[in-house]
Coordinates of C-alpha atoms in Angstrom, one line a residue:
X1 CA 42.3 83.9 113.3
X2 CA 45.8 85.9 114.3
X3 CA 48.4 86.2 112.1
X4 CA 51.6 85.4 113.1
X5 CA 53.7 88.6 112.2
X6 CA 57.5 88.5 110.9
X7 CA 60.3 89.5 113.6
X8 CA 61.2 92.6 112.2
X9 CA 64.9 92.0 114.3
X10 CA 67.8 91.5 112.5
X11 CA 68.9 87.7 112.4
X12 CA 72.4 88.5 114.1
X13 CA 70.5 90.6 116.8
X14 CA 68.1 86.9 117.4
X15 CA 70.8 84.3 116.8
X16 CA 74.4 85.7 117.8
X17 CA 76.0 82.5 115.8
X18 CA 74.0 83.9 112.6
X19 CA 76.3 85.0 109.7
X20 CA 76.5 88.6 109.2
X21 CA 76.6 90.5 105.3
X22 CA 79.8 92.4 104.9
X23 CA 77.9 95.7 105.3
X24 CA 77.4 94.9 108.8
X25 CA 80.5 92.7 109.4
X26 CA 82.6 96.3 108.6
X27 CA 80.0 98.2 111.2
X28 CA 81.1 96.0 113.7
X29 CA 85.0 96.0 112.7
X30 CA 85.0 99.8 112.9
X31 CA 82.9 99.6 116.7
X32 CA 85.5 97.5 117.4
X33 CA 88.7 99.6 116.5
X34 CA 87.3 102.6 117.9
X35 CA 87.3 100.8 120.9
X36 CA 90.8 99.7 120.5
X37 CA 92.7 100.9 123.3
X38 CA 95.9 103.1 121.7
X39 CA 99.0 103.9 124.5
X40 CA 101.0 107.0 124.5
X41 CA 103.6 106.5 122.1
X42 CA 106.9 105.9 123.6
X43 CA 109.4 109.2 123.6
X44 CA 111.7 108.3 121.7
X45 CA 113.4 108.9 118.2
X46 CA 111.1 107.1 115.2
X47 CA 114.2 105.0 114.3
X48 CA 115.0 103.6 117.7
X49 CA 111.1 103.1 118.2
X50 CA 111.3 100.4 115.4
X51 CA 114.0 98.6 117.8
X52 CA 112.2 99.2 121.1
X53 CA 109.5 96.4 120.3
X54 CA 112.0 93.7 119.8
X55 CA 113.8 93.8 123.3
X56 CA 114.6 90.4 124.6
X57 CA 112.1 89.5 126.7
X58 CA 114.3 88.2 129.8
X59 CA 115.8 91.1 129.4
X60 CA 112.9 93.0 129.8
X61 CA 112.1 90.3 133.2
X62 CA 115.6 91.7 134.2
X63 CA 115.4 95.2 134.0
X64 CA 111.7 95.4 136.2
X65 CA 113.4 93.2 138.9
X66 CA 116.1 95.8 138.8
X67 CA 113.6 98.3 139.0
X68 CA 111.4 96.9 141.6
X69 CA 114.8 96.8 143.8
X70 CA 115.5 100.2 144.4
X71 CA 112.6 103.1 145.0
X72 CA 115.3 105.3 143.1
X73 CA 114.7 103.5 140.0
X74 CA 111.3 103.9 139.8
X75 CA 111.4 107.8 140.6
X76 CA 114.2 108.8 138.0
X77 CA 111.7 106.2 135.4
X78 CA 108.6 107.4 136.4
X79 CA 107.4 103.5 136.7
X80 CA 106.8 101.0 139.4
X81 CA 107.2 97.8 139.0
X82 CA 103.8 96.7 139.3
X83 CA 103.3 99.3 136.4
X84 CA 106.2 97.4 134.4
X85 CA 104.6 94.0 135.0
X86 CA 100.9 95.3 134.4
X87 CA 102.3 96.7 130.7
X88 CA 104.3 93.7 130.1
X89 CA 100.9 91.0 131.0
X90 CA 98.8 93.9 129.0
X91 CA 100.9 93.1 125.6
X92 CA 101.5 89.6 126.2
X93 CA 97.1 89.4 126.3
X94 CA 97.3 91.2 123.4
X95 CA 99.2 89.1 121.2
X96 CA 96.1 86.6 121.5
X97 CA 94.0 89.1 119.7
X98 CA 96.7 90.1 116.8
X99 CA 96.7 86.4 116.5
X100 CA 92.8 86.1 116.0
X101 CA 92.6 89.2 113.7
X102 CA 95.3 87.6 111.4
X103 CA 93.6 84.5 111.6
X104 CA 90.2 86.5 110.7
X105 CA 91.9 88.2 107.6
X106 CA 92.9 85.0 106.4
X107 CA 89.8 83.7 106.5
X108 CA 88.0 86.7 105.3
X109 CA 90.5 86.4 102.1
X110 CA 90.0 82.8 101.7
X111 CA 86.1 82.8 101.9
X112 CA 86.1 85.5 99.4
X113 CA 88.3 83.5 97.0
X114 CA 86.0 81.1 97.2
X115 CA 83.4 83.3 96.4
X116 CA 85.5 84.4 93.0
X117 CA 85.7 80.9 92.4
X118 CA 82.6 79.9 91.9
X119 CA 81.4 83.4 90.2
X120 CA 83.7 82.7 87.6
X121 CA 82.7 78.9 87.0
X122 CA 79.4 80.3 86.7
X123 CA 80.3 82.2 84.3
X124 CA 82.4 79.8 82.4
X125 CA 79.7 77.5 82.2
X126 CA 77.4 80.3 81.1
X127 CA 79.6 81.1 78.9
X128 CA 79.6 77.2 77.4
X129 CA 75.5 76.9 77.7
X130 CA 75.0 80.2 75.5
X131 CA 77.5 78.9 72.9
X132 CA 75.6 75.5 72.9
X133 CA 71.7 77.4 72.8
X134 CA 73.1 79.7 70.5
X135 CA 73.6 77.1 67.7
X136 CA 69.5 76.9 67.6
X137 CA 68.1 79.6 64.9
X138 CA 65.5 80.7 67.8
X139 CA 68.1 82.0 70.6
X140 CA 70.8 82.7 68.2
X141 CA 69.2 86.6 67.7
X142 CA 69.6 86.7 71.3
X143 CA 72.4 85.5 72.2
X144 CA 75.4 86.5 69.5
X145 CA 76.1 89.6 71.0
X146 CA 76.3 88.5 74.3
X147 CA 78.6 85.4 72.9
X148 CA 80.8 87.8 70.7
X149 CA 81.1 90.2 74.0
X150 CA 82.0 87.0 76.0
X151 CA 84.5 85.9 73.5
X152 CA 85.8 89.4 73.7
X153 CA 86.4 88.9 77.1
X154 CA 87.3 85.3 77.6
X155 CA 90.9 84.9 79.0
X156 CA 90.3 81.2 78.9
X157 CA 90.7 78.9 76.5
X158 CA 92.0 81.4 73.5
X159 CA 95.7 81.0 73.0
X160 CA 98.0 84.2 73.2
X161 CA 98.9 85.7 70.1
X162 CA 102.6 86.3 70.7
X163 CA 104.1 89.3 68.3
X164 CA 106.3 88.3 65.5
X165 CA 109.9 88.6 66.5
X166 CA 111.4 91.2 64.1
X167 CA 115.3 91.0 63.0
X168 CA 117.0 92.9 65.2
X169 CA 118.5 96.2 64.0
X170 CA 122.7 95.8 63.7
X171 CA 124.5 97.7 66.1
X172 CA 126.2 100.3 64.2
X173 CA 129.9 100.1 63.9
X174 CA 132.2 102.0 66.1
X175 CA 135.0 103.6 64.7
X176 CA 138.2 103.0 66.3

């Protein structure tokens, strides 16, 4: 008889729709970035850089037309204006992907909320089953610390003590 012998591939390497652990998920997020490709930073002064990002876009449409009319243009701006147009498509294409990676964070943080959630229902209902065992003598010995260190920690369900309000002190007079 043969033995049929375990793939010893990772299931994301055999089924690319397979759901990665977060171990891996940040391998490939880092792969990713350091393939991210980062243009020259435009010269400029830091605080008119801010403002660079936000020109009107016809405007923008206006000023390569402008720049594709004259071969002086381009020289004095070292830019043609298929150069001006490829930049312009290039960022446009990459708003799709800042889209998708917001998209992915918010996912990401929703997911893991989840996760939170029903940790700490677990937890909770733990909490509720030990109190419940715990009034039997034979898990009592084993549970009452655990229950008293629960308690300890238990946000829910204990009502805040609020401090006693104290009379406050009188101003003391002013002379005049």
């Amino acid at each position: 008889m043969s033995t049929i012998q375990k793939s010893t591939l990772d299931p994301a390497e055999t089924d690319p729709k397979a759901e990665l652990p977060p171990e891996e998920f940040v391998l490939q997020l880092r792969e990713m970035l350091a393939r991210l490709p980062k243009p020259a930073v435009a010269t400029a002064p830091a605080a008119l850089r801010r403002r660079l990002a936000h020109v009107d876009p016809n405007f923008v449409q206006a000023s390569i037309n402008a720049a594709g009319s004259t071969p002086e243009v381009q020289s004095v701006l070292g830019l043609t204006e298929a150069e001006m147009r490829q930049e312009t498509d290039l960022s446009n294409r990459w708003t799709a992907v800042a889209d998708m990676a917001r998209t992915l964070l918010k996912e990401i943080l929703a997911a893991n909320t989840v996760r939170r959630q029903r940790i700490g229902l677990a937890a909770l209902q733990t909490y509720a089953i030990c109190r419940q065992l715990a009034r039997d003598d034979r898990h009592a010995t084993r549970l009452t610390a655990h229950l008293a260190e629960m308690k300890r920690l238990n946000k829910f369900g204990r009502a805040r003590r609020r401090p006693a309000e104290s009379e406050p002190e009188p101003l003391p007079q002013q002379k005049q």
